[in-house]
mmCIF file of C-alpha atoms in Angstrom:
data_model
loop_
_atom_site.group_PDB
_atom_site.id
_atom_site.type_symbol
_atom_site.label_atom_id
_atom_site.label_comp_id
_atom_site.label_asym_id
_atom_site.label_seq_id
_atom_site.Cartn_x
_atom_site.Cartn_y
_atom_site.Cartn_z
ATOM 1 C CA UNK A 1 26.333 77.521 32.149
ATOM 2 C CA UNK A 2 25.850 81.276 33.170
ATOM 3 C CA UNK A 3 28.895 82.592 35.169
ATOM 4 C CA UNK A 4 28.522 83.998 38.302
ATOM 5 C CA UNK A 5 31.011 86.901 38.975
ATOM 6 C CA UNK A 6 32.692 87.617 42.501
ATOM 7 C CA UNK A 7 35.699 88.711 44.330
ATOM 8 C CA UNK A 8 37.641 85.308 44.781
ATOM 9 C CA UNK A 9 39.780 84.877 48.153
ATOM 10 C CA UNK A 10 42.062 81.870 49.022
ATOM 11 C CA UNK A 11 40.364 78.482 50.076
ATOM 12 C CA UNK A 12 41.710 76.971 52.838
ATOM 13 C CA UNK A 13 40.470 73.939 54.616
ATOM 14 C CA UNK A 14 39.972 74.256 58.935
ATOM 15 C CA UNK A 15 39.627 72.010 61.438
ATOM 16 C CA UNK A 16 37.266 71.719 64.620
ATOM 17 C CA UNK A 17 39.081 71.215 68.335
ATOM 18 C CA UNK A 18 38.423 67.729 67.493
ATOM 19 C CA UNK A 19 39.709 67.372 64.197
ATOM 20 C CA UNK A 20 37.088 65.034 62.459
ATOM 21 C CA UNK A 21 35.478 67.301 60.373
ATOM 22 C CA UNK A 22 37.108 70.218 57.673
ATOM 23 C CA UNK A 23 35.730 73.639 56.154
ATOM 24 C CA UNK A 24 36.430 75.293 53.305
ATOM 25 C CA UNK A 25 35.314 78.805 52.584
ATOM 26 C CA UNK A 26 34.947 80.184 49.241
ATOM 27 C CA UNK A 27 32.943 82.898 46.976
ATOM 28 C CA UNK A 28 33.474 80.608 44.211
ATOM 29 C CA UNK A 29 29.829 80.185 43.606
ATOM 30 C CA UNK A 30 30.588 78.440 39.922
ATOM 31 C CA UNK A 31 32.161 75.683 42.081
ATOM 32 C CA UNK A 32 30.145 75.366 44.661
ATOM 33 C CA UNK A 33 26.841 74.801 42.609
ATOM 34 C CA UNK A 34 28.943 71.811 40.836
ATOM 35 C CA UNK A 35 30.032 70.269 44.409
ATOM 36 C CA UNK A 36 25.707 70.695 45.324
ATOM 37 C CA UNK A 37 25.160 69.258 41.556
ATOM 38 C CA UNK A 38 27.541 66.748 42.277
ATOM 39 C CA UNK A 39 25.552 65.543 44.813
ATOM 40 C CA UNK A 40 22.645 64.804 43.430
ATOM 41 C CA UNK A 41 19.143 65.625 43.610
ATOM 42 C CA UNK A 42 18.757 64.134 47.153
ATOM 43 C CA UNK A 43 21.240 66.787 48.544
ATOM 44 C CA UNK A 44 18.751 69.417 49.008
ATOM 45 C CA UNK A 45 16.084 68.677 50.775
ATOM 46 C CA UNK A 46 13.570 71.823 50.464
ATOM 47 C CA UNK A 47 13.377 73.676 47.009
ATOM 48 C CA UNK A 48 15.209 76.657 48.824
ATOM 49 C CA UNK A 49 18.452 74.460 48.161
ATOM 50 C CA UNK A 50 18.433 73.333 44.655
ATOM 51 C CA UNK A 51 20.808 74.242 42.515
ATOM 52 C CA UNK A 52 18.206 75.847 40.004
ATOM 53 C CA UNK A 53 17.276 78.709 42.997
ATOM 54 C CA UNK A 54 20.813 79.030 43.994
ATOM 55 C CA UNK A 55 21.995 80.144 41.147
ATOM 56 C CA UNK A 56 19.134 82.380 40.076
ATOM 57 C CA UNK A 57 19.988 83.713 43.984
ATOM 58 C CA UNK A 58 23.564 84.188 43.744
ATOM 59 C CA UNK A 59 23.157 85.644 40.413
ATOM 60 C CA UNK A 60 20.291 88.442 41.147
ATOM 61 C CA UNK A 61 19.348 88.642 44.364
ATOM 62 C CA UNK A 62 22.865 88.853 46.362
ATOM 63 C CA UNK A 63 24.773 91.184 44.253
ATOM 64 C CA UNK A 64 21.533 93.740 43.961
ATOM 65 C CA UNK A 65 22.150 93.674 48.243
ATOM 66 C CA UNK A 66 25.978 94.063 47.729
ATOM 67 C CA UNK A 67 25.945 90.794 49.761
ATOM 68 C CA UNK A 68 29.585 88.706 49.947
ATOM 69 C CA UNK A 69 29.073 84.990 49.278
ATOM 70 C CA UNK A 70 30.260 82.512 51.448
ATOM 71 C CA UNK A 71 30.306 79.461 50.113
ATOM 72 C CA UNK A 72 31.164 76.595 53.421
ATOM 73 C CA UNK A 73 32.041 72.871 52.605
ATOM 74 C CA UNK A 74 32.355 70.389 55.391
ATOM 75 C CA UNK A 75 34.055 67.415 55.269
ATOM 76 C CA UNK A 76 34.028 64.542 57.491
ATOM 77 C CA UNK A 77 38.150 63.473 57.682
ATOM 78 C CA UNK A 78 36.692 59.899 58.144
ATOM 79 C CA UNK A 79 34.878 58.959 55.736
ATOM 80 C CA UNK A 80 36.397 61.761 53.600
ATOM 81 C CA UNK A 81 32.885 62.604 52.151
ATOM 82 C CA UNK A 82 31.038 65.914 52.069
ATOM 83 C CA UNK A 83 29.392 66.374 54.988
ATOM 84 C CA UNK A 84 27.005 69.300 54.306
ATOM 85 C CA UNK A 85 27.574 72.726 51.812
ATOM 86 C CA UNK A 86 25.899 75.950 53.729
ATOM 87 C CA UNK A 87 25.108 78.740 50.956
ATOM 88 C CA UNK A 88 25.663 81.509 53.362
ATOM 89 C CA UNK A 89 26.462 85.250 52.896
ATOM 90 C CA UNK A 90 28.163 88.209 54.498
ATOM 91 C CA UNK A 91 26.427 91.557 55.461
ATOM 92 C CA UNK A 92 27.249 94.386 56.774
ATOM 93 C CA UNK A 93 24.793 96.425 59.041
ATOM 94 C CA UNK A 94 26.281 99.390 61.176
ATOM 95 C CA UNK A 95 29.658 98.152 60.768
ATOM 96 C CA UNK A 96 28.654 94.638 62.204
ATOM 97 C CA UNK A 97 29.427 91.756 59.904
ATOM 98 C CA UNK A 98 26.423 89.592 59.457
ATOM 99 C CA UNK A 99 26.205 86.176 58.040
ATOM 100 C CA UNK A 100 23.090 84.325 57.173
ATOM 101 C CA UNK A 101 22.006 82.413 54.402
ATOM 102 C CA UNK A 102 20.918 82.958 51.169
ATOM 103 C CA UNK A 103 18.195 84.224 51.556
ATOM 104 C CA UNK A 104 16.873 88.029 52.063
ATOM 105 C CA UNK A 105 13.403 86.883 52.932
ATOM 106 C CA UNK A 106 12.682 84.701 49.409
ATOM 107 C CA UNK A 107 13.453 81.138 50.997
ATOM 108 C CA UNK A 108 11.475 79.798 53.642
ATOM 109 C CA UNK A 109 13.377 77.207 55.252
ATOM 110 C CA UNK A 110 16.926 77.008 55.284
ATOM 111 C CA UNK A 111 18.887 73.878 55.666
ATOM 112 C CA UNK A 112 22.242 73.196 54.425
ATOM 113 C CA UNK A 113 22.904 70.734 51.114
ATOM 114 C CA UNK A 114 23.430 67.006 53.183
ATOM 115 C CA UNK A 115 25.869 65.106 51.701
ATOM 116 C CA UNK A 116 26.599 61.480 51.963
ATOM 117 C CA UNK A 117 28.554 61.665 55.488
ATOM 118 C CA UNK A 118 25.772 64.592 56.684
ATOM 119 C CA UNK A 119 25.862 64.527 60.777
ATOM 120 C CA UNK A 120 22.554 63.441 62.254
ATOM 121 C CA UNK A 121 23.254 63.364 65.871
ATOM 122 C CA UNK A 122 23.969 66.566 68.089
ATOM 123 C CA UNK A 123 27.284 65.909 69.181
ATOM 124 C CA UNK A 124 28.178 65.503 65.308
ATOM 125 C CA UNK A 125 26.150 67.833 64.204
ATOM 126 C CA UNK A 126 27.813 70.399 66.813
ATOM 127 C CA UNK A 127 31.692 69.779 65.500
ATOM 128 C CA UNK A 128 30.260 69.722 61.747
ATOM 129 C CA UNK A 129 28.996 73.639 62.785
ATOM 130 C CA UNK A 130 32.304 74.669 65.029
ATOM 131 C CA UNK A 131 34.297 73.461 62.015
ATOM 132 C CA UNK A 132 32.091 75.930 59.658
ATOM 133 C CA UNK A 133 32.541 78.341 61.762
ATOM 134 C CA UNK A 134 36.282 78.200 62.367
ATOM 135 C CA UNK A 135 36.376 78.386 58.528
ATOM 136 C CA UNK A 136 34.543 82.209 58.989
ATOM 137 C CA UNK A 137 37.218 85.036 58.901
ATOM 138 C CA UNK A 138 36.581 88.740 59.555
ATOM 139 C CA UNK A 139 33.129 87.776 60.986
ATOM 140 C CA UNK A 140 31.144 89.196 64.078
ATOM 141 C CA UNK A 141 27.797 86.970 63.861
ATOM 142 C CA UNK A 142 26.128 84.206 62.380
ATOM 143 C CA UNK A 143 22.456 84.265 62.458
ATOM 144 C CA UNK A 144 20.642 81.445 60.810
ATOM 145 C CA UNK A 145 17.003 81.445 60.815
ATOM 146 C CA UNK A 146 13.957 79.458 59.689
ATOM 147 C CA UNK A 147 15.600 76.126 60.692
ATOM 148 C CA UNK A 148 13.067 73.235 60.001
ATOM 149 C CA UNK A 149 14.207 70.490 62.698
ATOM 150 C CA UNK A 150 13.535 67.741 59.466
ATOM 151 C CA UNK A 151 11.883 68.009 55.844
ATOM 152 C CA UNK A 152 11.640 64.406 53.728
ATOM 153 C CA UNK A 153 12.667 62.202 56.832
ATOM 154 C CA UNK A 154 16.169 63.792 56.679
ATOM 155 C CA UNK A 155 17.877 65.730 60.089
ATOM 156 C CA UNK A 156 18.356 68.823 59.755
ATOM 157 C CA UNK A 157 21.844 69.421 60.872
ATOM 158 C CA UNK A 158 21.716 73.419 61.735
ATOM 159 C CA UNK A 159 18.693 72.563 64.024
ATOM 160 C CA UNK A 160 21.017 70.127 66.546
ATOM 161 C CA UNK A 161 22.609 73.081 67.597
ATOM 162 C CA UNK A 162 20.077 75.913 67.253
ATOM 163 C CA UNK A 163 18.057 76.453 70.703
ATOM 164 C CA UNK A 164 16.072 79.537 69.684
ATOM 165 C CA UNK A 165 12.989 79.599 68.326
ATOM 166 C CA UNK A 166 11.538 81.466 64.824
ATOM 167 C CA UNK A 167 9.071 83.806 65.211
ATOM 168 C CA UNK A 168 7.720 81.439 61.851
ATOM 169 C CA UNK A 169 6.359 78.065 61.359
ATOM 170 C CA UNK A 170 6.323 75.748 58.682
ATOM 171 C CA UNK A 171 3.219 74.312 57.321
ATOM 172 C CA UNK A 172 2.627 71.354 55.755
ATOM 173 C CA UNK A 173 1.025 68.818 55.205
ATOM 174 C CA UNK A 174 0.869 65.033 53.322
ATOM 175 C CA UNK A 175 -1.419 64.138 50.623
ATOM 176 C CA UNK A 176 -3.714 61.090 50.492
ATOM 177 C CA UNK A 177 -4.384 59.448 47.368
ATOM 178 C CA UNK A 178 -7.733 60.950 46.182
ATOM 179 C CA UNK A 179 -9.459 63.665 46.059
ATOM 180 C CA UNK A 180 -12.183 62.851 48.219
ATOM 181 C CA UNK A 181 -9.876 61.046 51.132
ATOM 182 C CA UNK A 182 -8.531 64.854 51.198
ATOM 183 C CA UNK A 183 -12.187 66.119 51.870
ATOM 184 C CA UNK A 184 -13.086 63.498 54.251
ATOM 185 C CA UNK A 185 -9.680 64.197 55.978
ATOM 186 C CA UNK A 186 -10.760 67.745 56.718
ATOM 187 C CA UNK A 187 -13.516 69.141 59.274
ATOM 188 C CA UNK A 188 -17.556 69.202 58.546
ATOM 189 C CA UNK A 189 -17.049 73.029 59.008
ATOM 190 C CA UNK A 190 -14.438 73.269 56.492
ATOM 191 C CA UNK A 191 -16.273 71.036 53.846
ATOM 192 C CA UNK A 192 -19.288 73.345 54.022
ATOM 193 C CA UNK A 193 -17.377 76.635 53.869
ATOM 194 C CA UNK A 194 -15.658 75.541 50.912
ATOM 195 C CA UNK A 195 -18.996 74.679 49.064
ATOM 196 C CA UNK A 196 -20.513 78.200 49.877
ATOM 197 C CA UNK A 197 -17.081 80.050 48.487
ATOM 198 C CA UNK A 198 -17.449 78.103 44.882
ATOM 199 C CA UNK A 199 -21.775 79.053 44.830
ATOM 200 C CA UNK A 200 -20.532 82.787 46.284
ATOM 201 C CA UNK A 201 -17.755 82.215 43.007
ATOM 202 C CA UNK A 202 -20.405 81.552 40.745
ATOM 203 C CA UNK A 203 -23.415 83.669 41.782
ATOM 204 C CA UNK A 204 -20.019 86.635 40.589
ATOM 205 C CA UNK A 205 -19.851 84.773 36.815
ATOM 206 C CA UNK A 206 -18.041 81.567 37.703
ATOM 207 C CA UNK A 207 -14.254 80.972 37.753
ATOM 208 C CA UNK A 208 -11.707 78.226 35.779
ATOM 209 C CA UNK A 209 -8.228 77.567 37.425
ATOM 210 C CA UNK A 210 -5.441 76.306 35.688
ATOM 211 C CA UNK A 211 -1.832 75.636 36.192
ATOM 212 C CA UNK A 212 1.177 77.156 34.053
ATOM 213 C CA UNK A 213 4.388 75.454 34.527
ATOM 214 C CA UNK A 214 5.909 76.937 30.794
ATOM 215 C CA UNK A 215 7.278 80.744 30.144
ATOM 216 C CA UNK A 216 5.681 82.250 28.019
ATOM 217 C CA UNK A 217 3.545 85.888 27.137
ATOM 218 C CA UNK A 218 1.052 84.954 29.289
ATOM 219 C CA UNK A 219 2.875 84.124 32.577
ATOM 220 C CA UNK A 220 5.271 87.409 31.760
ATOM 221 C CA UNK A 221 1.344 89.624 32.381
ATOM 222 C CA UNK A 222 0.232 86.820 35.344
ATOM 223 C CA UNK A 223 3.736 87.703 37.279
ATOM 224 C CA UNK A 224 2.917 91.074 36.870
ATOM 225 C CA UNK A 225 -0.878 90.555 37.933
ATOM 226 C CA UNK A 226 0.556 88.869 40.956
ATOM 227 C CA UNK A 227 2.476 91.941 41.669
ATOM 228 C CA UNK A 228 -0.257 93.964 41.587
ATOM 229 C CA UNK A 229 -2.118 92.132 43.896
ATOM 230 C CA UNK A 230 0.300 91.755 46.637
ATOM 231 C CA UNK A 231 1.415 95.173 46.542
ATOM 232 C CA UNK A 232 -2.274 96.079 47.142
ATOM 233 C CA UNK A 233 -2.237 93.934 50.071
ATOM 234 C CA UNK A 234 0.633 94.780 51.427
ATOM 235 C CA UNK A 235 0.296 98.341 51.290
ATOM 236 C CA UNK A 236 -3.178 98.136 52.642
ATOM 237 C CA UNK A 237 -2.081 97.064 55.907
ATOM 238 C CA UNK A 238 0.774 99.875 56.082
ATOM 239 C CA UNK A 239 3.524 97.759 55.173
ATOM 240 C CA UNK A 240 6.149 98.159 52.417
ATOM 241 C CA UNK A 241 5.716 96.449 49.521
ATOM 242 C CA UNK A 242 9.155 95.276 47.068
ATOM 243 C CA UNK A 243 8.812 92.012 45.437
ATOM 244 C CA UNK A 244 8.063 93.878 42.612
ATOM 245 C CA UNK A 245 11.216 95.881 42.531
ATOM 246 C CA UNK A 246 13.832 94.784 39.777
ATOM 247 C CA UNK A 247 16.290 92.169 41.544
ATOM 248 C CA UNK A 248 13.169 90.088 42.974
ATOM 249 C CA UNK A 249 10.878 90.293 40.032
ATOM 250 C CA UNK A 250 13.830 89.129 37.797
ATOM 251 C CA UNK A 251 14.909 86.307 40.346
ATOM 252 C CA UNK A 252 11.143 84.582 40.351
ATOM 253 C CA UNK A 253 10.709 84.497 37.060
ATOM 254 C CA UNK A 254 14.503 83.080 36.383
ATOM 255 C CA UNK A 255 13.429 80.592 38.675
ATOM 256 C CA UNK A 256 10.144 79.798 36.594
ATOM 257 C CA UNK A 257 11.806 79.792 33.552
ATOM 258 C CA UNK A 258 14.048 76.785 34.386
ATOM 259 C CA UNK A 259 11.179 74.887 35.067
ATOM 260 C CA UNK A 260 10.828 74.768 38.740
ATOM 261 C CA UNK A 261 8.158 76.549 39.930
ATOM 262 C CA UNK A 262 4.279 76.804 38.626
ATOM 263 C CA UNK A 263 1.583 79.232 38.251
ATOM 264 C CA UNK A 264 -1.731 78.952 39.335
ATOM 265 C CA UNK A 265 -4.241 81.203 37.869
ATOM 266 C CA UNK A 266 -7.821 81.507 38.384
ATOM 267 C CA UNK A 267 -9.767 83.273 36.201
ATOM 268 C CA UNK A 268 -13.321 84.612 35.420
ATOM 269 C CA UNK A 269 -13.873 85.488 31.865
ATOM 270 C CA UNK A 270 -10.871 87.362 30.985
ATOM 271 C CA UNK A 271 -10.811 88.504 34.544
ATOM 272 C CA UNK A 272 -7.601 87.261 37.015
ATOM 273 C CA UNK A 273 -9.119 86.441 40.148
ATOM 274 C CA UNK A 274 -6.205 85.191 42.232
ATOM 275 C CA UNK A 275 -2.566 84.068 41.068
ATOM 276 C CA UNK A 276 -0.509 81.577 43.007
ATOM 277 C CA UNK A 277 3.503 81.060 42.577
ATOM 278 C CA UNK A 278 4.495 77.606 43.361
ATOM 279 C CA UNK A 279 7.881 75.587 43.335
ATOM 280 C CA UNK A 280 8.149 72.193 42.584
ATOM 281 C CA UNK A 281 10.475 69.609 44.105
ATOM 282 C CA UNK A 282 10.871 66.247 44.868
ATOM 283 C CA UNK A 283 7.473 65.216 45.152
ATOM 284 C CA UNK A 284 6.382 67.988 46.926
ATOM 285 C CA UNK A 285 5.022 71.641 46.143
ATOM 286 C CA UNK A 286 5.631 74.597 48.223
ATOM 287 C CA UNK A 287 3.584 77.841 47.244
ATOM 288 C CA UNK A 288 5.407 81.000 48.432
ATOM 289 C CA UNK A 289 3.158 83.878 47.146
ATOM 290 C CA UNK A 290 -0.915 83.838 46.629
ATOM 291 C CA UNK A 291 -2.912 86.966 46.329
ATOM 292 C CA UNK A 292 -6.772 87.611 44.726
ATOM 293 C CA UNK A 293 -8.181 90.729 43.526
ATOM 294 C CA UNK A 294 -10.123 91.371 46.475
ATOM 295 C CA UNK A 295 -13.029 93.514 46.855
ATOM 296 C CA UNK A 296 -16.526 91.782 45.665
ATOM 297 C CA UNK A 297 -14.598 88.710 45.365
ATOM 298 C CA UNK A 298 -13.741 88.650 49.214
ATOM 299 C CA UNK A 299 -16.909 86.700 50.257
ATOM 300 C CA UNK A 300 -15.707 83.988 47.677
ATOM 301 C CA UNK A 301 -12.059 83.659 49.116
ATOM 302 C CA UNK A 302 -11.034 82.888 46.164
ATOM 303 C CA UNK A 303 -7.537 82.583 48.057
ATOM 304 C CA UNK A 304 -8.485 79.233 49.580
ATOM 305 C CA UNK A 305 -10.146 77.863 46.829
ATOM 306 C CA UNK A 306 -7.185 77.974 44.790
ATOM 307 C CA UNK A 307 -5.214 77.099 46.996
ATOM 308 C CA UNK A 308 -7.513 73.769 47.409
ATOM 309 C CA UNK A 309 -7.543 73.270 43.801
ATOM 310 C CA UNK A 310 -3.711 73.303 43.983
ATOM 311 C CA UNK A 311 -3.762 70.199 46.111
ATOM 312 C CA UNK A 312 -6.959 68.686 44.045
ATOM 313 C CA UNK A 313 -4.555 68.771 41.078
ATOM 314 C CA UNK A 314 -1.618 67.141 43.021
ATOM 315 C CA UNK A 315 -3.231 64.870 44.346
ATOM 316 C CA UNK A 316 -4.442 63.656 40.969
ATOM 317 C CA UNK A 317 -0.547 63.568 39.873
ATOM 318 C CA UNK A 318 0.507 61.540 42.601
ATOM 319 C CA UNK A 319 2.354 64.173 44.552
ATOM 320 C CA UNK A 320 3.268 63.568 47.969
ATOM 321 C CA UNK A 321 3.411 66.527 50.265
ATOM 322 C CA UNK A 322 2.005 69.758 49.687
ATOM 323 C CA UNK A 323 3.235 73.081 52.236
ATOM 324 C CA UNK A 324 1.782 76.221 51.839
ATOM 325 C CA UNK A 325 5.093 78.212 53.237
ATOM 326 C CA UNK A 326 6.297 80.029 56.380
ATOM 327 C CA UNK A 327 3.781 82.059 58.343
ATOM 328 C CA UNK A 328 1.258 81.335 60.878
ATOM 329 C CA UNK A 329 -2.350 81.824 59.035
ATOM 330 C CA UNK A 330 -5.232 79.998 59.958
ATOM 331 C CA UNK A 331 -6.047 79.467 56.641
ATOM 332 C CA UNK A 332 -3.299 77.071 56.017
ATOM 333 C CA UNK A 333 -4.108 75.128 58.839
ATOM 334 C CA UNK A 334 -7.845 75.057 57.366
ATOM 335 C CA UNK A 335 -6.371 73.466 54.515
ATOM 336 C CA UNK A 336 -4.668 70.635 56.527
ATOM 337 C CA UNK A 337 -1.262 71.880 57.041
ATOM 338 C CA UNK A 338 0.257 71.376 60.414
ATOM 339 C CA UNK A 339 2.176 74.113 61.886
ATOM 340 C CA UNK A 340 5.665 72.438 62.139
ATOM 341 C CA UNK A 341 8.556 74.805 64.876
ATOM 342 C CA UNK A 342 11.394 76.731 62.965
ATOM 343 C CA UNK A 343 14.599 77.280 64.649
ATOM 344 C CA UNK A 344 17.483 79.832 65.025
ATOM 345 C CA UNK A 345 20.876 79.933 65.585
ATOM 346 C CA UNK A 346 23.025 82.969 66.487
ATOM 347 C CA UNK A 347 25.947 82.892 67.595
ATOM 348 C CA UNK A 348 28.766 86.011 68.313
ATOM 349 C CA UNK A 349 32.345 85.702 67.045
ATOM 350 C CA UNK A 350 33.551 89.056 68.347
ATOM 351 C CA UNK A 351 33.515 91.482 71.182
ATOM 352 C CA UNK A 352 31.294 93.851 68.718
ATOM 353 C CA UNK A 353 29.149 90.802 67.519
ATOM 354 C CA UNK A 354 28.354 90.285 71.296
ATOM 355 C CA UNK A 355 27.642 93.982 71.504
ATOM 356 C CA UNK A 356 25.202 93.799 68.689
ATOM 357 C CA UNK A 357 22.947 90.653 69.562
ATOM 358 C CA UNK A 358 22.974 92.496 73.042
ATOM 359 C CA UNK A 359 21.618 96.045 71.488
ATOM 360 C CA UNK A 360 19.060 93.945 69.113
ATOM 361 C CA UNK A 361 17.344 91.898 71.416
ATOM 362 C CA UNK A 362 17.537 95.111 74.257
ATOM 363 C CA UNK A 363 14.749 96.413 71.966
ATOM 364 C CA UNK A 364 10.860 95.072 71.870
ATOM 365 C CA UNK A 365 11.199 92.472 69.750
ATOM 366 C CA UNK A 366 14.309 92.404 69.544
ATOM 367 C CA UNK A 367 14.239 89.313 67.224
ATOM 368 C CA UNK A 368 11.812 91.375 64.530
ATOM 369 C CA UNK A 369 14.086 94.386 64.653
ATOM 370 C CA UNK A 370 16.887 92.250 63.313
ATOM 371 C CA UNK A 371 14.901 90.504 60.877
ATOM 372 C CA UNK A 372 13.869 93.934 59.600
ATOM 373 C CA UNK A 373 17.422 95.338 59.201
ATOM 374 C CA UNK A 374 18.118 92.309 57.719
ATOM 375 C CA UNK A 375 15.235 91.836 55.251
ATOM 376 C CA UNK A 376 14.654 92.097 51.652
ATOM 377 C CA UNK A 377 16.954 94.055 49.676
ATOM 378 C CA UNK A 378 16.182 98.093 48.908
#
């Protein structure tokens, strides 16, 4: 097992006012993955928690953002069981010390690893958090965003105590058994759309799709295909494109290569059309990035047809749940998914956190100002 190198403080265990539940903080990320391993496959509850993207996280992504792990265990005194692990980091922006989760805009929902004595009631859920947060030294504010209130009939803890919305949704949605249950699911509008982009497909020289879920030379030149598609998006609308930049190109394929994520491809001779980048877990899929070409093969959307050939081919595996990721497009909700709220919690520590939620959300959108400073790592 790869170690994971950081600046180690002192554990110590704190207790809420009401002493039930513990925290310890740590940057031992070696032993927190074992405590989340420990657990067992149930403990994390979107792929954005496994131990498999954790590690390829705190490995890559963090240190390339000179980010400062903090690792949180909570225990419940009671039962004297984990309660819940939160994979959280510290930041510092303009001398304000930031934590959020692990994240830096490559996980879509964040909840923390539930363990066996996981609060699922507010009150609970509420001491669980102050004891987390007691555990926090040297902080000024603890933002935690993209809060699903429950994924796979499990609470989300973080969301009993959050009262401020995302500016994101989740979308998802559950798969029927065939095929054609899926079709008759969806609208008489949507059928026929979807039958003129495959003819508009194939008046251009007809298309294959096909799913890669091994690494290989092939999905090394389709990551970097993938690249260059979304970077051409991206930049096209005036935005700044840097999933291709070092620390994030190395993290999704690390995540790939331990067998946890799939590529779609769809191709037209020895053409790419559109590339998707999928994780796998627990019965579900989540896809996370899906770009095309573009250009003539626009009036094909070759974007929604793979993206309905992703669930034609988990449907036909037995898969349960398919969710096409954060973000409110209308063409996931054209595929079925139902736009499901995302919560935040933020919370000041300090005189000078106070100061800073005050000066972020003084400015229009306040809430997208932060998320900027906050974003991917330069």
């Amino acid at each position: 097992m790869a170690q994971i190198d950081v600046m180690e403080r002192p554990m110590r265990w704190t207790a809420n006012a009401a002493g039930r539940y513990v925290a310890e903080a740590s940057t031992d990320a070696d032993q927190f993955l074992q405590r989340a391993a420990a657990l067992g496959p149930s403990a994390s509850i979107t792929p954005f928690q496994s131990t498999e993207w954790l590690r390829a996280w705190l490995a890559v992504v963090g240190p390339s953002a000179a980010v400062e792990p903090l690792l949180i265990t909570v225990r419940d005194t009671l039962r004297d069981e984990i309660a819940m692990l939160l994979p959280l980091v510290v930041r510092r922006l303009c001398g304000v010390a930031l934590v959020e989760f692990a994240d830096l805009s490559v996980s879509d929902y964040n909840i923390p690893l539930l363990g066996p004595a996981a609060p699922s009631t507010p009150g609970a859920a509420a001491a669980a958090f102050e004891a987390a947060l007691a555990a926090m030294s040297e902080v000024d504010v603890v933002r935690l965003c993209n809060l699903p209130l429950t994924a796979h009939g499990r609470v989300n803890p973080l969301a009993l105590v959050a009262s401020t919305p995302s500016t994101s949704v989740r979308n998802v949605t559950t798969l029927p058994r065939t095929w054609d249950d899926y079709l008759e699911s969806r609208s008489r509008k949507f059928r026929k759309a979807l039958r003129q982009h495959h003819r508009a497909l194939d008046a251009l020289g007809g298309v294959r799709v096909r799913m890669i879920t091994s690494p290989g030379d092939e999905a090394t030149r389709l990551f970097g295909k993938l690249d260059e598609f979304q970077r051409a998006r991206i930049t096209a609308l005036g935005k700044r494109y840097v999933l291709d930049r070092p620390c994030y190109a190395k993290f999704y394929r690390e995540v790939f290569t331990r067998g946890r994520a799939m590529l779609s491809v769809m191709d037209s001779g020895d053409r790419v059309v559109a590339i998707a980048y999928s994780l796998l877990h627990r019965q579900s899929c989540t896809t996370v990035r899906l770009a095309h070409a573009g250009a003539e093969w626009n009036r094909g959307s070759p974007g929604i047809v793979l993206a309905s050939e992703i669930i034609r081919w988990l449907i036909e595996r037995g898969v349960e749940q398919f969710d096409l990721g954060a973000g409110g497009y209308d063409y996931k909700k054209q595929l079925g998914c139902e736009a499901q709220p995302l919560l935040t919690v933020e919370k000041a520590l300090t005189l000078k956190g106070r100061m800073a939620l005050s000066a972020w959300s003084t400015y229009s959108g306040g809430r997208s100002l932060v998320q900027s400073l906050t974003a991917k790592a330069s």
